[in-house]
mmCIF file with all atom_site columns, C-alpha atoms in Angstrom:
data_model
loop_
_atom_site.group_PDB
_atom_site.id
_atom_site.type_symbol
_atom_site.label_atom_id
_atom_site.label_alt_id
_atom_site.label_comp_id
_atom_site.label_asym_id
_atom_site.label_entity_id
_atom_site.label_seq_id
_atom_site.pdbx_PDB_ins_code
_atom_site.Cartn_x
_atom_site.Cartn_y
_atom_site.Cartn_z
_atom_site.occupancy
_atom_site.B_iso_or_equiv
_atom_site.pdbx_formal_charge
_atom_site.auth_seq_id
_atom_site.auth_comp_id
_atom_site.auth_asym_id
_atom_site.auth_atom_id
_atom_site.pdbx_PDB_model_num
ATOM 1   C CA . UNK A 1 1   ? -50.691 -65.171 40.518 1.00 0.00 ? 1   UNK A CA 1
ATOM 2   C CA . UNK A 1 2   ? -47.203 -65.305 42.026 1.00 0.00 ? 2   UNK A CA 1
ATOM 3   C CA . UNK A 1 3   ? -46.488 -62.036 44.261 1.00 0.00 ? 3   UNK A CA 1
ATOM 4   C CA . UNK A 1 4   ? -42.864 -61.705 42.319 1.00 0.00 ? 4   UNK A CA 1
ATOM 5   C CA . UNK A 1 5   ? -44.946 -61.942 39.163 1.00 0.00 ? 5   UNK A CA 1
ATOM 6   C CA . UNK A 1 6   ? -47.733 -58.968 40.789 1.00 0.00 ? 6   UNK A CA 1
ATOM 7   C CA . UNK A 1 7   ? -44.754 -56.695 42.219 1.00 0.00 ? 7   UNK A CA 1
ATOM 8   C CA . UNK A 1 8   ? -42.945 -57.119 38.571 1.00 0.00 ? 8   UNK A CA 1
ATOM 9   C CA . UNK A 1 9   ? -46.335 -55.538 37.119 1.00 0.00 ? 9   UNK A CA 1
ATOM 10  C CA . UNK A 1 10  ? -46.446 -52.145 39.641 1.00 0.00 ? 10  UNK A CA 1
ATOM 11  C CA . UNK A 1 11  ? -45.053 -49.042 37.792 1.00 0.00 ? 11  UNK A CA 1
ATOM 12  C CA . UNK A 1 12  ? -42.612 -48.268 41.180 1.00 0.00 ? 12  UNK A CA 1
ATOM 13  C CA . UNK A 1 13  ? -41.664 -44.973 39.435 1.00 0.00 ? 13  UNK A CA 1
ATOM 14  C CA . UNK A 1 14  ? -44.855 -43.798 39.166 1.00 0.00 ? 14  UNK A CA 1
ATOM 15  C CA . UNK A 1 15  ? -45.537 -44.610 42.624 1.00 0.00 ? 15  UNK A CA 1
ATOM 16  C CA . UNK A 1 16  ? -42.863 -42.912 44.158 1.00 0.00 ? 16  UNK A CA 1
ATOM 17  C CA . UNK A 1 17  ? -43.753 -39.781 41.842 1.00 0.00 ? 17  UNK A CA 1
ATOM 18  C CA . UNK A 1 18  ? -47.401 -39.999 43.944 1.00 0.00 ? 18  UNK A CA 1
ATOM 19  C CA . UNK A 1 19  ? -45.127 -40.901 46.830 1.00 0.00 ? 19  UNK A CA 1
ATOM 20  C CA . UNK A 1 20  ? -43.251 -37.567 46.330 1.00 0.00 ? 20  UNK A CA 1
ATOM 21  C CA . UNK A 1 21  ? -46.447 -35.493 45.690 1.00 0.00 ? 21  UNK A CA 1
ATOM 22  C CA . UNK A 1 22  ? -47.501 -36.306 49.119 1.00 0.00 ? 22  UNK A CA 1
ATOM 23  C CA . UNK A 1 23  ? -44.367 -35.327 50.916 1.00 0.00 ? 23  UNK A CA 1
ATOM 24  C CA . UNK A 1 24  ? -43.905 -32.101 48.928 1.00 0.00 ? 24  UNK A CA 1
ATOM 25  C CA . UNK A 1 25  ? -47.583 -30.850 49.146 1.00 0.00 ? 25  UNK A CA 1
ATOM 26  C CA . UNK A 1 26  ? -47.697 -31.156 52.882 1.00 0.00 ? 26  UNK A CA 1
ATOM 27  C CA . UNK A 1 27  ? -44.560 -30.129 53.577 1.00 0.00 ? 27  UNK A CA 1
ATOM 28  C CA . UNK A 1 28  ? -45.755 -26.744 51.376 1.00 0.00 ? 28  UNK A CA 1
ATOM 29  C CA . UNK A 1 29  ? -48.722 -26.808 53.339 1.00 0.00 ? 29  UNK A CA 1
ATOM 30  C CA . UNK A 1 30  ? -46.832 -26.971 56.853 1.00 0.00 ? 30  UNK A CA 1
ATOM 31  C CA . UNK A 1 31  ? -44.569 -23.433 55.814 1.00 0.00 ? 31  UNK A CA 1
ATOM 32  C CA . UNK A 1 32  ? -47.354 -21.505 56.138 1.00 0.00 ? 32  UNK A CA 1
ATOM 33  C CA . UNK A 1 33  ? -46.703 -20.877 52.400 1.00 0.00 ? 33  UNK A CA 1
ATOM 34  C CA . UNK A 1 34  ? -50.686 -21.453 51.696 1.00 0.00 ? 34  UNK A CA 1
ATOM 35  C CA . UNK A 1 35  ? -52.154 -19.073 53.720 1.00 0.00 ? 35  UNK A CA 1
ATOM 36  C CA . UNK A 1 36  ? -49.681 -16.203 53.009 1.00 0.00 ? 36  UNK A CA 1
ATOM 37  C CA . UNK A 1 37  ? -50.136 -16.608 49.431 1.00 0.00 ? 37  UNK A CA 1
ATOM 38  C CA . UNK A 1 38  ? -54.351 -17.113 50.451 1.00 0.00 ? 38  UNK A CA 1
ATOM 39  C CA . UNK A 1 39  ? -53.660 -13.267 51.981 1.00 0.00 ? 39  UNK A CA 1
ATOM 40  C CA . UNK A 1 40  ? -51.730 -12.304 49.283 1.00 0.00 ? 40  UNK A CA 1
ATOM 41  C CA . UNK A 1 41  ? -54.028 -13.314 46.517 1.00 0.00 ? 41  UNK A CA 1
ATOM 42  C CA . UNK A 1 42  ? -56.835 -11.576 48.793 1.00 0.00 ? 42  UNK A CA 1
ATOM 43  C CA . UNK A 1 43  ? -54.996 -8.359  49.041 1.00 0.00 ? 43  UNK A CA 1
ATOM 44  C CA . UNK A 1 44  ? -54.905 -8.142  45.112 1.00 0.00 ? 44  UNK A CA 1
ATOM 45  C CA . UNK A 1 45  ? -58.639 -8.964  44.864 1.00 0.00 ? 45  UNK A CA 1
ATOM 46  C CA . UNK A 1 46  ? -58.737 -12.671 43.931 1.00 0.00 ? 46  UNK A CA 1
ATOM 47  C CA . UNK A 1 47  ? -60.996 -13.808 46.635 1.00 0.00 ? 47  UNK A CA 1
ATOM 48  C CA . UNK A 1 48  ? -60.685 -17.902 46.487 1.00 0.00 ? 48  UNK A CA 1
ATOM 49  C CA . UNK A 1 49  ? -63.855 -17.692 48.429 1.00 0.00 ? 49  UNK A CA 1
ATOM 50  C CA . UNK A 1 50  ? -65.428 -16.662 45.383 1.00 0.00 ? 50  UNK A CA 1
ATOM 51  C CA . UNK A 1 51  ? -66.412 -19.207 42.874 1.00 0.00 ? 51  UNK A CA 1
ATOM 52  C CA . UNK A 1 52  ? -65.271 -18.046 39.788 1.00 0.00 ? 52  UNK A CA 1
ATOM 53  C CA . UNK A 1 53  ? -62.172 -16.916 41.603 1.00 0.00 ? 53  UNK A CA 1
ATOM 54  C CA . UNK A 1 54  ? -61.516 -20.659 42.686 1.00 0.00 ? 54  UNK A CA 1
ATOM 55  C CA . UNK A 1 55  ? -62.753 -22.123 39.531 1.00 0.00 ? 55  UNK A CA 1
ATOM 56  C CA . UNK A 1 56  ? -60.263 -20.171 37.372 1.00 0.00 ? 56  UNK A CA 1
ATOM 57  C CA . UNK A 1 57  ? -57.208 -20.319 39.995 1.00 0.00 ? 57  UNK A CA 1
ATOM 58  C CA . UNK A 1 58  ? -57.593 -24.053 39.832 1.00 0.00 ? 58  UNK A CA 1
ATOM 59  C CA . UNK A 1 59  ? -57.821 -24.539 35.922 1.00 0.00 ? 59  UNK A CA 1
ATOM 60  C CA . UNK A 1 60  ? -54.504 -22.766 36.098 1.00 0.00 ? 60  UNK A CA 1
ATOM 61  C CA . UNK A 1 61  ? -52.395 -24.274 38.935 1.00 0.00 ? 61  UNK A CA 1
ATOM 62  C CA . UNK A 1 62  ? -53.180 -27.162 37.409 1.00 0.00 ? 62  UNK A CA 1
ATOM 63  C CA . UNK A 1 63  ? -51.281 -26.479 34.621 1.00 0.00 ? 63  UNK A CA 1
ATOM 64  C CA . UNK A 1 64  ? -48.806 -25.350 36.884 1.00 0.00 ? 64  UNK A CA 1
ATOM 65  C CA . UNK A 1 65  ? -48.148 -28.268 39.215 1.00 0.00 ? 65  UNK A CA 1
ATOM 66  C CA . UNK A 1 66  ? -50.495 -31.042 37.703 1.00 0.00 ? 66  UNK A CA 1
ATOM 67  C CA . UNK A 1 67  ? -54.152 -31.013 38.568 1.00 0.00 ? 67  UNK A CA 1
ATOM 68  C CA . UNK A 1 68  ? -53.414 -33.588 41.516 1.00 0.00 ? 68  UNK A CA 1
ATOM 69  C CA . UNK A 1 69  ? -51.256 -31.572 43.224 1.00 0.00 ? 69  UNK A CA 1
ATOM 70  C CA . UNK A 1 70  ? -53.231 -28.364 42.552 1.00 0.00 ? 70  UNK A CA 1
ATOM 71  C CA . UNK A 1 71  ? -56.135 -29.751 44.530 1.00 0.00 ? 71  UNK A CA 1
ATOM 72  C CA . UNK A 1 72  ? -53.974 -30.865 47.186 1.00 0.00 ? 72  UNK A CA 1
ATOM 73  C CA . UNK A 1 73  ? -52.855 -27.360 48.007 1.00 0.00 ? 73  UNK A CA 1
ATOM 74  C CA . UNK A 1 74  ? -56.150 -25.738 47.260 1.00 0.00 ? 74  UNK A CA 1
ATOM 75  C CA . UNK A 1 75  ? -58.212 -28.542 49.017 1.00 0.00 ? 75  UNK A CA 1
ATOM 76  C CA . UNK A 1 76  ? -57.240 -27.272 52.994 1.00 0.00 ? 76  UNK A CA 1
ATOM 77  C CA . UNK A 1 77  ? -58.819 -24.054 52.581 1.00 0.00 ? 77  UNK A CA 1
ATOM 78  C CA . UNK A 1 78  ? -61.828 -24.467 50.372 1.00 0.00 ? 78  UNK A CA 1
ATOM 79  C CA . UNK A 1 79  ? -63.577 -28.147 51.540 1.00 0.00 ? 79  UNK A CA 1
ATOM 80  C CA . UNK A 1 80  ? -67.266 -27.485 51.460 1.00 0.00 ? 80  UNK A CA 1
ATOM 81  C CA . UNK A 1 81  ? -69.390 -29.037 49.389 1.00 0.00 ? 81  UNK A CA 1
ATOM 82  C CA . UNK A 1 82  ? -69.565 -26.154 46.489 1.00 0.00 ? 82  UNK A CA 1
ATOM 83  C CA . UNK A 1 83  ? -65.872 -25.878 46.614 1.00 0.00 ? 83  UNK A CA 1
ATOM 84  C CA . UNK A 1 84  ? -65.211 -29.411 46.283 1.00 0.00 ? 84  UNK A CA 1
ATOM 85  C CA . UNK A 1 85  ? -67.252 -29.750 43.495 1.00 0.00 ? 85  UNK A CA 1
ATOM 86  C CA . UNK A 1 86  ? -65.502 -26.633 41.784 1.00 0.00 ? 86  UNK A CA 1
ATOM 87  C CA . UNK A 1 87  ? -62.189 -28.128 42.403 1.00 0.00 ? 87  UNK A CA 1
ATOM 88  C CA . UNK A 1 88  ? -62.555 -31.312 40.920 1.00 0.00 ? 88  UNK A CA 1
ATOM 89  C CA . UNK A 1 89  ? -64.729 -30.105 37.940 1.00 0.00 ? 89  UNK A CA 1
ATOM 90  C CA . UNK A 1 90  ? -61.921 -27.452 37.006 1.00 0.00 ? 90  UNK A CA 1
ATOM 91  C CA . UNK A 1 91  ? -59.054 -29.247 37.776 1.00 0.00 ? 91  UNK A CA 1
ATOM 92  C CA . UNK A 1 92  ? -60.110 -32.311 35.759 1.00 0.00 ? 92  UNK A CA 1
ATOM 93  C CA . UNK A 1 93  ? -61.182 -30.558 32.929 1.00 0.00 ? 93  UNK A CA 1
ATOM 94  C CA . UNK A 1 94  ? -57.875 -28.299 32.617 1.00 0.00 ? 94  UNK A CA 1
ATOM 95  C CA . UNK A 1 95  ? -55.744 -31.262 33.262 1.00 0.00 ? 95  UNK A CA 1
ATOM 96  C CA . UNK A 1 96  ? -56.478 -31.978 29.339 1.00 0.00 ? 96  UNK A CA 1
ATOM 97  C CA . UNK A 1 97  ? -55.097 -28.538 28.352 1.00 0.00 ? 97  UNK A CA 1
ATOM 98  C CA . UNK A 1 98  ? -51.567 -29.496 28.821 1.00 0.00 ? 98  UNK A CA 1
ATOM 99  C CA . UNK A 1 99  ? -49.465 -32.631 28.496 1.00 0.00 ? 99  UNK A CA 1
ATOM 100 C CA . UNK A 1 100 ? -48.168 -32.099 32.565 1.00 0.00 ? 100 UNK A CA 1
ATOM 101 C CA . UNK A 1 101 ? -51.713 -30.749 33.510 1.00 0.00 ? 101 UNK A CA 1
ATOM 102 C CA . UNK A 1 102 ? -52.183 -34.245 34.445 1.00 0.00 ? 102 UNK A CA 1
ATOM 103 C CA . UNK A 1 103 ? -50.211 -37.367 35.319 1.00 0.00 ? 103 UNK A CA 1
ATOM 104 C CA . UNK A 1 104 ? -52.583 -39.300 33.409 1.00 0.00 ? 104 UNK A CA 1
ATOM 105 C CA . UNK A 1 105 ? -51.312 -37.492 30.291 1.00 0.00 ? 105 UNK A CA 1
ATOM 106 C CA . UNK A 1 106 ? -47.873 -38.511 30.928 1.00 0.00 ? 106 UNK A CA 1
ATOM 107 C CA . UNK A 1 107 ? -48.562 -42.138 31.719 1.00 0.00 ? 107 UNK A CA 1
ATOM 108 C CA . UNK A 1 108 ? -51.039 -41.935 28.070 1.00 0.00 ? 108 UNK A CA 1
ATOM 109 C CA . UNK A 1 109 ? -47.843 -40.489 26.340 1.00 0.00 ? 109 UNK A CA 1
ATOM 110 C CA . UNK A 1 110 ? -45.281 -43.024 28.288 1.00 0.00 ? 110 UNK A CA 1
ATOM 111 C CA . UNK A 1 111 ? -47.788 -45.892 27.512 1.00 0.00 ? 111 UNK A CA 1
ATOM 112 C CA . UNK A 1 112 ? -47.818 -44.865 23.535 1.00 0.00 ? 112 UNK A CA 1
ATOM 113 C CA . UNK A 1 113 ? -44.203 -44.262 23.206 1.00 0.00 ? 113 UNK A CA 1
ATOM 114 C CA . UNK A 1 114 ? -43.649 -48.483 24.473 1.00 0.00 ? 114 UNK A CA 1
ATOM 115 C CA . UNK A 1 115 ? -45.946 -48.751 21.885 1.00 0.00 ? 115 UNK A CA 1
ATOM 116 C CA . UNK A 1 116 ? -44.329 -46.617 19.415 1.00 0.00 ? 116 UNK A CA 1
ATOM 117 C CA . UNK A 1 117 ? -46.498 -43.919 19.186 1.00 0.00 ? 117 UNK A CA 1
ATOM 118 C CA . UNK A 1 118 ? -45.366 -40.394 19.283 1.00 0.00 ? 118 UNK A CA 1
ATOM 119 C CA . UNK A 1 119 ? -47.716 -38.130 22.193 1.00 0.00 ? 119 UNK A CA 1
ATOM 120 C CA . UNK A 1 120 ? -45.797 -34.820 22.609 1.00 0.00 ? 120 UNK A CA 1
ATOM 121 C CA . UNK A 1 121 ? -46.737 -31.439 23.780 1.00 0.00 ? 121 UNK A CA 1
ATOM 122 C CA . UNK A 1 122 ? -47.409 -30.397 20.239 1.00 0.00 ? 122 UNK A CA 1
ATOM 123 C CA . UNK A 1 123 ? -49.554 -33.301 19.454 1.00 0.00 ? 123 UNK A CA 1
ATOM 124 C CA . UNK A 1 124 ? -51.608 -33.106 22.720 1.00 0.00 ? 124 UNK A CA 1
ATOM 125 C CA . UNK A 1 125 ? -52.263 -29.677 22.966 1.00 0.00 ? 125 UNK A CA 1
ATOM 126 C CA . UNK A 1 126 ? -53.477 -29.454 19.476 1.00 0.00 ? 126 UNK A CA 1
ATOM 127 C CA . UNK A 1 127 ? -56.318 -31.603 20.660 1.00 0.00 ? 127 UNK A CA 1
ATOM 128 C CA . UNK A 1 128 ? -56.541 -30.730 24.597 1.00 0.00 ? 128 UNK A CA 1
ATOM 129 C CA . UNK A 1 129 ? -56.445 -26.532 23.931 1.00 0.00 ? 129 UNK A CA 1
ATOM 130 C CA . UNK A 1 130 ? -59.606 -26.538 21.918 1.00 0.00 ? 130 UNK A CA 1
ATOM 131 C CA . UNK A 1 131 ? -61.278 -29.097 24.094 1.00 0.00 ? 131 UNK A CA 1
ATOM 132 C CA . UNK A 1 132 ? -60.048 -27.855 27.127 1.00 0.00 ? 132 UNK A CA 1
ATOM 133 C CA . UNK A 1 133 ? -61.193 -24.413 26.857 1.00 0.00 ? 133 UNK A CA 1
ATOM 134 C CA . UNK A 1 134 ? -64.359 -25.291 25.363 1.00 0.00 ? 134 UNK A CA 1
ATOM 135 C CA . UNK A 1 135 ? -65.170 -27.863 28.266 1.00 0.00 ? 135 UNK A CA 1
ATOM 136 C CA . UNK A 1 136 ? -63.971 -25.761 31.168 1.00 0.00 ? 136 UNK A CA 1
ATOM 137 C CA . UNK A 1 137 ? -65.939 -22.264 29.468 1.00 0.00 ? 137 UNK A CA 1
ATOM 138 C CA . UNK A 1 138 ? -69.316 -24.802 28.987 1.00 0.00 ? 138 UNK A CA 1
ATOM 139 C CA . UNK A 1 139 ? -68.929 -26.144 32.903 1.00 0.00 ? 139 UNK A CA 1
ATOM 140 C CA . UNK A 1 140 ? -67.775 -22.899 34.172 1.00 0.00 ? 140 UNK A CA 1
ATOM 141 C CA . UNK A 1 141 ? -70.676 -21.358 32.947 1.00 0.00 ? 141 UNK A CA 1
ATOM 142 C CA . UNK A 1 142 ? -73.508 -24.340 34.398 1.00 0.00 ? 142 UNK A CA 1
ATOM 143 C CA . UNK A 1 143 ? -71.513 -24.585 37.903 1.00 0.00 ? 143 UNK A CA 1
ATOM 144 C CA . UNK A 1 144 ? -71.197 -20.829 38.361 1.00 0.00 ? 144 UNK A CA 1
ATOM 145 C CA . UNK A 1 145 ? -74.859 -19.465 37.413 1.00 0.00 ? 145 UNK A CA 1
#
């Protein structure tokens, strides 16, 4: 295959979106944002050292900032083994709850509107609420006993 032909097949907007991810997320992390908002969190009695704590802070950032980035902030402080695994269980799983909790969702809806197929936030979170919550309450409850 020709390389114009390969280079005419890469999505470059999507790539520079991932680009951009990057360069945001450390940038956030070299403020010293993280760990004031680590103390902050502590101080009100969400210990991210906690499982549960971690597990449910995660399922929700990543409906906040996409489930990519949400491990990319959380990742830094919380690398071990058990944490890792908590991470990318919850953020996975709630990445389905909303149509930005994942850039996968928004290259699924992108893909079906070229195909003229209507994916909105309406039409994805009637299917990804109930699954969501139902997935995340059925893992949350195996990876936290």
């Amino acid at each position: 295959m020709a390389s114009q032909r390969t280079l005419a097949m890469v999505d470059w907007q999507l790539l520079l979106l991932f680009l951009g991810l990057f360069v945001v997320n450390r940038e956030v992390e070299a403020t010293g944002i993280l760990s004031a908002l680590d103390q902050g969190l502590q101080a009100a009695g969400l210990d991210l050292s906690r499982p549960g704590w971690l597990f449910s802070l995660t399922a929700v950032l990543s409906n906040v900032v996409s489930n990519v980035p949400a491990v990319m902030l959380l990742l830094p402080g919380h690398a071990n083994p058990e944490q890792g695994t908590l991470l990318a269980v919850s953020s996975t799983i709630a990445g389905n709850l909303l149509l930005p909790g994942s850039i996968a969702n928004l290259i699924v809806a992108d893909q079906a509107r070229s195909l003229g197929v209507r994916l909105g936030a309406l039409e994805h979170a009637t299917v990804g609420l109930p699954a969501t919550v139902a997935t995340l309450l059925l893992s949350g409850c195996w990876l936290l006993r």
